[in-house]
Coordinates of C-alpha atoms and ligand atoms in Angstrom, one line a residue:
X29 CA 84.5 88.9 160.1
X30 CA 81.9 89.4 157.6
X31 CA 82.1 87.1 154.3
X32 CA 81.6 88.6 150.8
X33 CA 78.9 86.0 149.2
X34 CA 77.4 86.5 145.4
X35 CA 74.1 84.5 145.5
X36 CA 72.9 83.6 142.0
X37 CA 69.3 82.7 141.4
X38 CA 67.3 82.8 138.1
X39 CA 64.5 84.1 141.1
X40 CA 64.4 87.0 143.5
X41 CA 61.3 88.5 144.9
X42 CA 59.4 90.7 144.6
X43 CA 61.6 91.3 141.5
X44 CA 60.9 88.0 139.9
X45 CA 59.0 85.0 141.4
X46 CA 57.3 81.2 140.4
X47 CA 57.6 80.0 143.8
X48 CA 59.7 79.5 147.2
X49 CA 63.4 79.9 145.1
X50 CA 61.9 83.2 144.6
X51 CA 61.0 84.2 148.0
X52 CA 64.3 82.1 149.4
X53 CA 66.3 84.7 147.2
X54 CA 64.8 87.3 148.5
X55 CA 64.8 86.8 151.7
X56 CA 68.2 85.2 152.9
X57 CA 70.4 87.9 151.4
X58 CA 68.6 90.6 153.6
X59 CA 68.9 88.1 156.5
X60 CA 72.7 87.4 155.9
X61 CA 73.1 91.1 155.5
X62 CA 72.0 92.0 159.2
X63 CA 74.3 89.2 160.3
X64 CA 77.7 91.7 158.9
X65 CA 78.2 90.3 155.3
X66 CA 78.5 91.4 152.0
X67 CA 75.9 90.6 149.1
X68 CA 75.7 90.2 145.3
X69 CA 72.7 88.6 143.8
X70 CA 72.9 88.0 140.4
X71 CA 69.4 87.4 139.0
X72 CA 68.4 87.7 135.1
X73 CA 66.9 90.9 133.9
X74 CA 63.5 89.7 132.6
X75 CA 61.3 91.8 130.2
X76 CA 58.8 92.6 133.6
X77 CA 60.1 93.2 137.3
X78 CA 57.9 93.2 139.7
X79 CA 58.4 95.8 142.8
X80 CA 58.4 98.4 139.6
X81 CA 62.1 97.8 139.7
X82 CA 64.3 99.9 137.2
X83 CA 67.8 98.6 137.3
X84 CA 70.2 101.4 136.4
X85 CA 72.1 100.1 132.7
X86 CA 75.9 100.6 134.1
X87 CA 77.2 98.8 130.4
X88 CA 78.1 95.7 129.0
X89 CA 80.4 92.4 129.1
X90 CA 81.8 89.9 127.2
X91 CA 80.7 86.2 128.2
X92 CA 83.2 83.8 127.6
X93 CA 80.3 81.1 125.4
X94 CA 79.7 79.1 122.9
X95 CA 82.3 80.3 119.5
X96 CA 82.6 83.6 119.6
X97 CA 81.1 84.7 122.9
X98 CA 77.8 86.5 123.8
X99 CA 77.6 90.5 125.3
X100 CA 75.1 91.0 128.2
X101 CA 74.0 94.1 129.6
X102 CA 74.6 94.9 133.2
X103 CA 72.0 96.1 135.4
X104 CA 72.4 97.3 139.1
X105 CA 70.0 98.5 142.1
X106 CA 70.8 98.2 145.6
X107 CA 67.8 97.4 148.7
X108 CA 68.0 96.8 152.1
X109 CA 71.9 96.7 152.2
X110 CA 71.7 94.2 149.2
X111 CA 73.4 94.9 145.5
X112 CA 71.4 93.4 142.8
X113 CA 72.9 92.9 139.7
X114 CA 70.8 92.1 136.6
X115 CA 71.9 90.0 133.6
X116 CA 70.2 91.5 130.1
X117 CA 69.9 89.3 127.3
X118 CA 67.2 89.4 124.3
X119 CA 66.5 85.7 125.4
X120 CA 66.0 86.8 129.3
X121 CA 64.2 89.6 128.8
X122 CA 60.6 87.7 128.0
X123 CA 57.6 87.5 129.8
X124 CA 57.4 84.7 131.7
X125 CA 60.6 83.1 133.4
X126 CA 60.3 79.5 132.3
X127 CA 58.9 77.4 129.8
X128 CA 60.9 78.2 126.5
X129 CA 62.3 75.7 124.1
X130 CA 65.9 77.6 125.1
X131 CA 65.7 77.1 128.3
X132 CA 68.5 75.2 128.6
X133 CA 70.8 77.8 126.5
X134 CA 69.5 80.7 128.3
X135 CA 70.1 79.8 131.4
X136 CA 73.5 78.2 130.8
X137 CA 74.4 82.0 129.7
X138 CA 72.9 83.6 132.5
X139 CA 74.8 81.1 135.1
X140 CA 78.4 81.6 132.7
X141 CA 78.2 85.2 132.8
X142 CA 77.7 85.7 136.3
X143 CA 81.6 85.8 137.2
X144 CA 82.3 88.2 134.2
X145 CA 79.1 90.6 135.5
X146 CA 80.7 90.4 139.4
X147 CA 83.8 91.3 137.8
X148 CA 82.2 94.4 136.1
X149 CA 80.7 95.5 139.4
X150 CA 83.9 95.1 141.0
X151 CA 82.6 92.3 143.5
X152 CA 85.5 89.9 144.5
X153 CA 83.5 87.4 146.8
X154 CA 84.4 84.8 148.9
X155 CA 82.4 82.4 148.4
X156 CA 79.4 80.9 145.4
X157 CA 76.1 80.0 146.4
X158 CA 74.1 78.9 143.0
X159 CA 70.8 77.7 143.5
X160 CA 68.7 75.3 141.8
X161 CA 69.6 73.6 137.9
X162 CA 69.0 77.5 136.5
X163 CA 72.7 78.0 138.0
X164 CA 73.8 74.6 138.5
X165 CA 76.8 75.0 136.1
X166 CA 78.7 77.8 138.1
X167 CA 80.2 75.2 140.2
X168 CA 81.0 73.8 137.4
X169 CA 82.7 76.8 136.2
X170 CA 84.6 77.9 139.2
X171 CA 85.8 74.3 139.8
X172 CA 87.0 73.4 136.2
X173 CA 86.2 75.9 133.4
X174 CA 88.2 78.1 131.2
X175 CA 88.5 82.0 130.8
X176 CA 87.8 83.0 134.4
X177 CA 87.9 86.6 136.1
X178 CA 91.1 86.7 138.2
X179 CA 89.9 85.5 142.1
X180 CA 87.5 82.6 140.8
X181 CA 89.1 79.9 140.1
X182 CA 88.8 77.3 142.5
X183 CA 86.0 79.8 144.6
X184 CA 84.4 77.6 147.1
X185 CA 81.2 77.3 145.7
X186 CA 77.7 76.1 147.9
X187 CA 74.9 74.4 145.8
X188 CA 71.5 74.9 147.3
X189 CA 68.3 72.3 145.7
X190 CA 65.0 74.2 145.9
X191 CA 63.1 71.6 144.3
X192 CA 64.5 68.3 142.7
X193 CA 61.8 67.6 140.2
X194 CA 63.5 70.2 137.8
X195 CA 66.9 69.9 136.5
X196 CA 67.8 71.1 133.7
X197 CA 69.0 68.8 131.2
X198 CA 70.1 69.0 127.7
X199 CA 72.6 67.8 125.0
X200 CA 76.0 66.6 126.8
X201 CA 78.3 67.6 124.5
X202 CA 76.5 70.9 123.4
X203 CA 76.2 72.2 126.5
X204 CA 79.8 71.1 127.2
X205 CA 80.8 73.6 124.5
X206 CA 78.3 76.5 125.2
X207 CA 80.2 76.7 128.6
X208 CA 83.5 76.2 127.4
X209 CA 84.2 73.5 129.7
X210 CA 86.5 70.7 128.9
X211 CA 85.3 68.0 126.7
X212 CA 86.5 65.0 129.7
X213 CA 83.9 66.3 131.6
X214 CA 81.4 64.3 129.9
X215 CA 82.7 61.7 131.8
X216 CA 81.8 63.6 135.1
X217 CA 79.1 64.2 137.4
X218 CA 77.0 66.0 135.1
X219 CA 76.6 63.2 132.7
X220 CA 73.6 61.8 133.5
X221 CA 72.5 58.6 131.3
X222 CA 74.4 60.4 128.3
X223 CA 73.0 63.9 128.6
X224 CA 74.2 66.8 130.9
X225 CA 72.3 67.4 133.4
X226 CA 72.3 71.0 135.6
X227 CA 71.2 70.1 138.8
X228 CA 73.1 67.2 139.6
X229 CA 76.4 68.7 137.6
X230 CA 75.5 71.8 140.4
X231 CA 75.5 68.8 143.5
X232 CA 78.8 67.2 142.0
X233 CA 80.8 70.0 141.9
X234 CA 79.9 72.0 144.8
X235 CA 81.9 72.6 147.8
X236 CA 78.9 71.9 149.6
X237 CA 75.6 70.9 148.9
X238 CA 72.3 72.0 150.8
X239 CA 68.3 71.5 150.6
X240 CA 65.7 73.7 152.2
X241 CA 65.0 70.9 155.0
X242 CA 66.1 68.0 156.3
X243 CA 63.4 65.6 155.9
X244 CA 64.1 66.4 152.4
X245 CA 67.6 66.0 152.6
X246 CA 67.3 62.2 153.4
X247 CA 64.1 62.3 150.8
X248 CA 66.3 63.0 148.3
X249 CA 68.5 59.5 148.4
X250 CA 65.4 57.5 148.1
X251 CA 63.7 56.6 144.6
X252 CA 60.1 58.0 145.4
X253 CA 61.7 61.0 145.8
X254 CA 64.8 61.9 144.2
X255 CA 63.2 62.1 140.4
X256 CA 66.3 59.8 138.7
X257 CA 69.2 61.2 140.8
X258 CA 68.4 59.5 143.7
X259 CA 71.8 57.3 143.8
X260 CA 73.6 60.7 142.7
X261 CA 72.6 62.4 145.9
X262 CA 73.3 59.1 148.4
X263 CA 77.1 59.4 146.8
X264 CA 76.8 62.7 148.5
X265 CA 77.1 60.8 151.4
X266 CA 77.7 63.7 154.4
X267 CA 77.8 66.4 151.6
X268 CA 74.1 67.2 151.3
X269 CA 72.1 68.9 154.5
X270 CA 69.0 70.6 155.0
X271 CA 68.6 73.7 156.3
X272 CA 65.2 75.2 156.6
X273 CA 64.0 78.1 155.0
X274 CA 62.9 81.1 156.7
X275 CA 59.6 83.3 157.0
X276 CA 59.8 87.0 155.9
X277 CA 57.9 87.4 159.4
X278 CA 57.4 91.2 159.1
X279 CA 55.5 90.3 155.6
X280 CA 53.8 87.9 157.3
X281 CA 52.2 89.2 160.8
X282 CA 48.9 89.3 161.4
X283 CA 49.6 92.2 163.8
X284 CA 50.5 94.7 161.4
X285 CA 48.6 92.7 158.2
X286 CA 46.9 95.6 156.6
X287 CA 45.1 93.1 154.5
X288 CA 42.6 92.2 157.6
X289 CA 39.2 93.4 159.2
X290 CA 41.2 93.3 162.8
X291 CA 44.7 93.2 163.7
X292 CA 45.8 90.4 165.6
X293 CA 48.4 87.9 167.4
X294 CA 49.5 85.5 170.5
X295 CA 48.6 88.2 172.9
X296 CA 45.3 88.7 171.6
X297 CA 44.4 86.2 169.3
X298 CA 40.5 86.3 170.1
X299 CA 40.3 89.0 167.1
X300 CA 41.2 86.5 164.7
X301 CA 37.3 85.9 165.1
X302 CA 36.9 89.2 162.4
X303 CA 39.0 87.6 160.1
X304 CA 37.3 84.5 160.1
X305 CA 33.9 86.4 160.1
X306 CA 35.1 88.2 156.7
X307 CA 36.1 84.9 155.0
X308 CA 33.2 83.4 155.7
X309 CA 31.0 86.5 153.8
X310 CA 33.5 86.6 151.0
X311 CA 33.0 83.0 150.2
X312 CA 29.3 82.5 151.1
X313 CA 29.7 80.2 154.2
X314 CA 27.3 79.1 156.7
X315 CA 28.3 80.9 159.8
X316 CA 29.3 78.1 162.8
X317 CA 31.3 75.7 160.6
X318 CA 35.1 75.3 161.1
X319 CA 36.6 76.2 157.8
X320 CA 39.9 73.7 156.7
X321 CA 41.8 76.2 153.8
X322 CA 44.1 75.8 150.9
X323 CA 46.3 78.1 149.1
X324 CA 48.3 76.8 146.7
X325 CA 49.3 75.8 143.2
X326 CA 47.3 73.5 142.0
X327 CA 49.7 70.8 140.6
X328 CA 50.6 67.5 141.6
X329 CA 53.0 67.7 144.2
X330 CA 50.4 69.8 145.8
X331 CA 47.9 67.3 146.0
X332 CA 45.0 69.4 146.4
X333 CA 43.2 66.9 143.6
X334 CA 43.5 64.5 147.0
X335 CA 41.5 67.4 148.9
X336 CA 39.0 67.8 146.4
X337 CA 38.3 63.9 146.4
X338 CA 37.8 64.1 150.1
X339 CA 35.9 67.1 149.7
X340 CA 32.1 65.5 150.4
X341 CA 33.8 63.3 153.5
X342 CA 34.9 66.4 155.1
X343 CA 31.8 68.4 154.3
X344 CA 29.7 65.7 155.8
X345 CA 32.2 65.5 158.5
X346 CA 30.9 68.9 159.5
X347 CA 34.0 71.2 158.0
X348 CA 33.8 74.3 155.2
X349 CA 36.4 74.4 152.8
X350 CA 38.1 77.4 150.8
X351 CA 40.1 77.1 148.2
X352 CA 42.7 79.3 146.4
X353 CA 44.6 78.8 143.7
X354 CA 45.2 78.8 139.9
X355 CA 47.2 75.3 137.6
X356 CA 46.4 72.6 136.5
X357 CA 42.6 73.0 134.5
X358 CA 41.4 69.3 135.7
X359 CA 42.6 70.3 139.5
X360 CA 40.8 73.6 139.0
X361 CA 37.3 72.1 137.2
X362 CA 37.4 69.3 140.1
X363 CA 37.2 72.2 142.9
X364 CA 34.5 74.7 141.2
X365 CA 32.0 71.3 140.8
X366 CA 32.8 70.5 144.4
X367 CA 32.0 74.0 145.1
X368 CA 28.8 73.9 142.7
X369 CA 27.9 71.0 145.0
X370 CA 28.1 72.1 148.2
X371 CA 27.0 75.8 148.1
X372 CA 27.4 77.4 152.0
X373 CA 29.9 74.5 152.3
X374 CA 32.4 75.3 149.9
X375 CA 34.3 78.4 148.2
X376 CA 36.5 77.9 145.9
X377 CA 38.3 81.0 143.9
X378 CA 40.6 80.3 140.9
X379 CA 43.4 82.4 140.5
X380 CA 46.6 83.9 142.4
X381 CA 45.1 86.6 144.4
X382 CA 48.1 88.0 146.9
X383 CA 45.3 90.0 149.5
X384 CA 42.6 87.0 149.4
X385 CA 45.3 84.8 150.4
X386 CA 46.3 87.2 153.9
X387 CA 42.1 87.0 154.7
X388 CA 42.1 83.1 154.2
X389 CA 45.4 82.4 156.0
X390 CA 43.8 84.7 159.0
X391 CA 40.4 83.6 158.6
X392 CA 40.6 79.6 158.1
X393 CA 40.8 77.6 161.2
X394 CA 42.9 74.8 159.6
X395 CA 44.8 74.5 156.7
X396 CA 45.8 71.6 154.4
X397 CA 49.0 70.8 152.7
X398 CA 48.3 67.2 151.6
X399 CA 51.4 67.3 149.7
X400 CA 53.2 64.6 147.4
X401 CA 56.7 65.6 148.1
X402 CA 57.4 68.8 150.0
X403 CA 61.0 70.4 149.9
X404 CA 60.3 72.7 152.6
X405 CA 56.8 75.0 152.3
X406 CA 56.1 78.3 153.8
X407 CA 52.6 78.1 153.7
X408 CA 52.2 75.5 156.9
X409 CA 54.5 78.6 158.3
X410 CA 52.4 81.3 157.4
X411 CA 49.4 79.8 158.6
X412 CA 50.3 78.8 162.4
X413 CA 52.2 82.3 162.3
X414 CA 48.1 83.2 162.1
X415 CA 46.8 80.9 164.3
X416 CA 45.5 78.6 161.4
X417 CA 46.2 74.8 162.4
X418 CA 48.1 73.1 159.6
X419 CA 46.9 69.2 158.5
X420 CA 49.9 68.3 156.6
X421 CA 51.3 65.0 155.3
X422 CA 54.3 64.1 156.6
X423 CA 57.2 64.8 154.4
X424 CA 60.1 67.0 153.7
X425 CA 59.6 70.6 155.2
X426 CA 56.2 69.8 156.9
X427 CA 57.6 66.8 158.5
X428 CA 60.5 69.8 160.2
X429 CA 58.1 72.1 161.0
X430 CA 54.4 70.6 162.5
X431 CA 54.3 68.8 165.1
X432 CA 51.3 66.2 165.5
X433 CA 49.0 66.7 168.1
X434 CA 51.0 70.1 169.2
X435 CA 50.9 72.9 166.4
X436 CA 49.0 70.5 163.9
X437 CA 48.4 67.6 162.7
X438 CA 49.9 65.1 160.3
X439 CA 48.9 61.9 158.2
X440 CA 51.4 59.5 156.4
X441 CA 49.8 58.8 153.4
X442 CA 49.1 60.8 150.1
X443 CA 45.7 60.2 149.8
X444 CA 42.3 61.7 150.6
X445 CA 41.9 58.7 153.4
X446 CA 44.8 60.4 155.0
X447 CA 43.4 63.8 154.9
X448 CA 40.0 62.7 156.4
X449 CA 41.6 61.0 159.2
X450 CA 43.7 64.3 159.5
X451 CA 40.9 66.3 159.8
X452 CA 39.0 64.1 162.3
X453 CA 41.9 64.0 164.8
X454 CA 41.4 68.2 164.5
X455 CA 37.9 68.1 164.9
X456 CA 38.5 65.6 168.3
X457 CA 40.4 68.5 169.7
X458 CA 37.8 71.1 168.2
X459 CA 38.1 74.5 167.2
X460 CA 37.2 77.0 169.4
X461 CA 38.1 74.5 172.8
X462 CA 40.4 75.4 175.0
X463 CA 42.9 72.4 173.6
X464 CA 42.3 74.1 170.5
X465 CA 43.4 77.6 171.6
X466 CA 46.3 76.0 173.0
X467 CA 47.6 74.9 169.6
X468 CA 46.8 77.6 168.0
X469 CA 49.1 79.9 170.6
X470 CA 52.1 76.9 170.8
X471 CA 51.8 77.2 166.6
X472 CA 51.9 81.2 166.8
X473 CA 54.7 81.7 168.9
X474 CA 57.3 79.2 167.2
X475 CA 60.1 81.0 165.6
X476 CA 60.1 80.4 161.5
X477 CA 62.3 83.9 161.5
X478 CA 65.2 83.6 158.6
X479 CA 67.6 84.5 161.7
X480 CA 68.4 81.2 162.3
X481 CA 68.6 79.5 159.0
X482 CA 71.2 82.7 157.8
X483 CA 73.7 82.0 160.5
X484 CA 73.5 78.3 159.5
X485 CA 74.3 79.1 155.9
X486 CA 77.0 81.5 157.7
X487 CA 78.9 78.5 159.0
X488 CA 78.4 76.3 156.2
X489 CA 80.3 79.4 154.0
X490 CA 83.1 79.1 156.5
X491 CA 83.6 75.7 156.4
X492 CA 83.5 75.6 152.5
X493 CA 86.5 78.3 152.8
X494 CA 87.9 76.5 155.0
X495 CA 88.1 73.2 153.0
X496 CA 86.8 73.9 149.6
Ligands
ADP18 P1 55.7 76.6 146.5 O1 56.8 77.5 146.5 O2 56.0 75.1 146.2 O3 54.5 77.0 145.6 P2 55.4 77.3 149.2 O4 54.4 76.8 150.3 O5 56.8 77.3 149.6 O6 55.0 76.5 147.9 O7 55.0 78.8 148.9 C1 53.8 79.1 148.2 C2 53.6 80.6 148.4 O8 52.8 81.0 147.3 C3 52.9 81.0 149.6 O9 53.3 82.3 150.0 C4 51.4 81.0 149.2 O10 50.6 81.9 149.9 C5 51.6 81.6 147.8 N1 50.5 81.2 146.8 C6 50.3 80.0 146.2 N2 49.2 80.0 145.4 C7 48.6 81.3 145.6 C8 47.5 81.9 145.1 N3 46.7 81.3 144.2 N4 47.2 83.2 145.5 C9 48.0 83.8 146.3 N5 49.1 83.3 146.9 C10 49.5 82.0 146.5

């Protein structure tokens, strides 16, 4: 019997996006929609949708916060069998998502008033899933706060960590009180070190806990990787699992890509060969070289500043290299001189460019994800769904989805001796061989759909009702 489920996320594409919580939101609703249930997102109503969305105003509620309570407006469009309900608050309704000195207030009202705004929309779900330290609290909420809708208390809640590096953390007591949750609970799980923290308040709470794959799953209890909660996730124990993250593969077909020169795909895959001529012209490349491709954000856990520092070895090693991206200035000065250095060898564009990226997925031969720490990644996805052989480190979602020597190729180490000896195992095999082809058609056919990861979150709701 299908389960009513109100997802909460402060991201949903193509409404609102910084990055795969964005596209996860987006995606798995739609997905657990086909599969008979009932969905709720509740996302924040910032000052700029994307998709040109115009939620229709249906009124306003009371949140039960701080002293004397705050009123948000109520916002509601449905898509694709999905109801979307939008928060409206002065402090949500700015330009960019994140980054305000507030943060931590605005999203503690966003996740507070997401039962009163169900409520108003006349959604009685079944079960919680909050997502990330933007929402962490709502298990909190359901599980021990005050001033609930009739149906939430004690709601089986599922807590799903997109990315552990940001969680949320402000004043203990403060934040205690903005929520109206009882002042003993700063002697709970979402004390950390003195000071409340979202994400692992979310994990503590929760009537299940999940990450985006299972490499990261186990990551996360080691210190390299769990940013400070490491021992806070291994008293988890069984609690925490990974289930990977699908690929919107409609979106993401270079059959029906209208982005490309030539359609393409497993069943004829030799007029990839247009795309590849195409990016080679847009980025000045001598024709004949394999091009190795990035697209990405260039920050740390990225590691693209390791690519750019193994830039000469690889050029010399007989490979071009394309860049796209847009962050950090030192990560983005370090690619334009490499480019300035190795004109015909290497084209780097700074910026986030949605259509480049479809040529350079389609018209790369490999593709590099030489990342620090790697929750799950769709980009390794996107590019053997285009016959682009990934080169990733192994860790977290890459680790689950590339296999060495198969659909790719995959180095231990984060460093740019890692990613030569990557690249050099690819060039043994050699684009354009028959081996080569081989990979290519064993990395297009494997099935990233979102399918498969939506009936897993299917029986993970169950068994939360089941035994909250
Ligand atoms: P993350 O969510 O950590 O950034 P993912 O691999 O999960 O990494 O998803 C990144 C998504 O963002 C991919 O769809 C990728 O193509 C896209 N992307 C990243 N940088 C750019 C850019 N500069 N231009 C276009 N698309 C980009």
């Amino acid at each position: 019997m299908g389960m009513r489920v109100l997802f909460a996320s402060a991201e949903v594409a193509p409404y609102s996006k910084a990055g795969g919580l964005g596209d996860v939101a987006g995606s798995l609703p739609r997905a657990l929609v086909d599969l008979g249930h009932e969905l709720l997102v509740v996302t924040p109503w910032y000052a700029r949708l994307g998709a040109a969305a115009r939620p229709l105003w249906i009124g306003d509620v009371d949140v039960p916060f701080a002293g004397d309570g705050v009123r948000v407006g109520v916002g509601t469009l449905e898509e694709g069998g999905v109801r979307f309900a939008f928060v409206g608050h002065p402090s949500l309704s700015r330009d960019r998502l994140y980054g305000y000195a507030d943060d931590a207030w605005r999203f503690a009202l966003f996740a507070r008033a997401v039962p009163e705004v169900a409520r108003r929309v006349g959604f009685r779900p079944d079960v919680v899933h909050a997502n990330d330290w933007h929402t962490g609290h709502l298990p909190v909420v359901l599980a021990r706060g005050w001033h609930l809708p009739e149906g939430f208390w004690h709601l089986p809640s599922v807590f799903t960590i997109h990315n552990a590096q940001h969680q949320g953390v402000s004043d203990l007591a403060e934040t205690l009180y903005w929520l109206r949750l009882p002042a003993e609970l700063a002697g709970s799980f979402a004390n950390h070190y003195g000071r409340y923290n979202a994400l692992k308040a979310g994990a503590g709470f929760a009537s299940r806990v999940t990450t985006v794959s299972p490499t990261y799953a186990q990551e996360l209890t080691r210190p390299e990787y769990g940013y400070g909660l490491d021992g806070a996730f291994r008293s988890l124990e069984g609690r925490l699992v990974g289930i990977l993250n699908g690929l919107d593969v409609e979106y993401w077909n270079p059959a029906t890509d209208p982005y490309l020169p030539a359609p393409y795909d497993a069943r004829r895959p030799n007029d990839k060969a247009a795309s590849q001529v195409a990016l080679r012209e847009r980025f000045g490349l001598e024709t004949g070289l394999p091009v190795l491709a990035s697209v990405s954000r260039l920050v740390e856990q990225k590691g693209i500043d390791l690519l750019v520092a193994a830039g000469p070895r690889l050029v010399n090693a007989g490979w071009g290299i394309v860049i796209l991206g847009t962050g950090e200035p030192a990560v983005e000065a370090a690619a334009l001189s490499l480019a300035a250095d190795n004109p015909g060898r290497v084209g780097v564009h700074i910026g986030y460019d949605e259509d480049l990226a479809h040529l350079v997925y389609a018209g790369a031969d490999a593709f590099a994800m030489p990342s620090r720490f790697e929750p799950c990644g769709l980009s390794q996805m996107i590019a053997m769904r285009y016959g682009t052989i990934p080169i990733v480190r192994a860790t977290g979602g890459l680790l689950d989805t590339v296999e060495h020597g198969r659909t790719g190729f995959l180095f231990e180490h984060a460093t740019a001796d890692g990613i030569v000896w990557a690249a050099a195992r690819a060039l043994d095999v050699g684009p354009g061989t028959d081996r080569w082809r081989a990979l290519q058609l064993d990395a297009m056919r494997q099935d990233n759909s979102w399918r498969r990861s939506a009936r897993r979150y299917e029986a993970l709701y169950r068994a939360a009702r089941s035994a909250p």
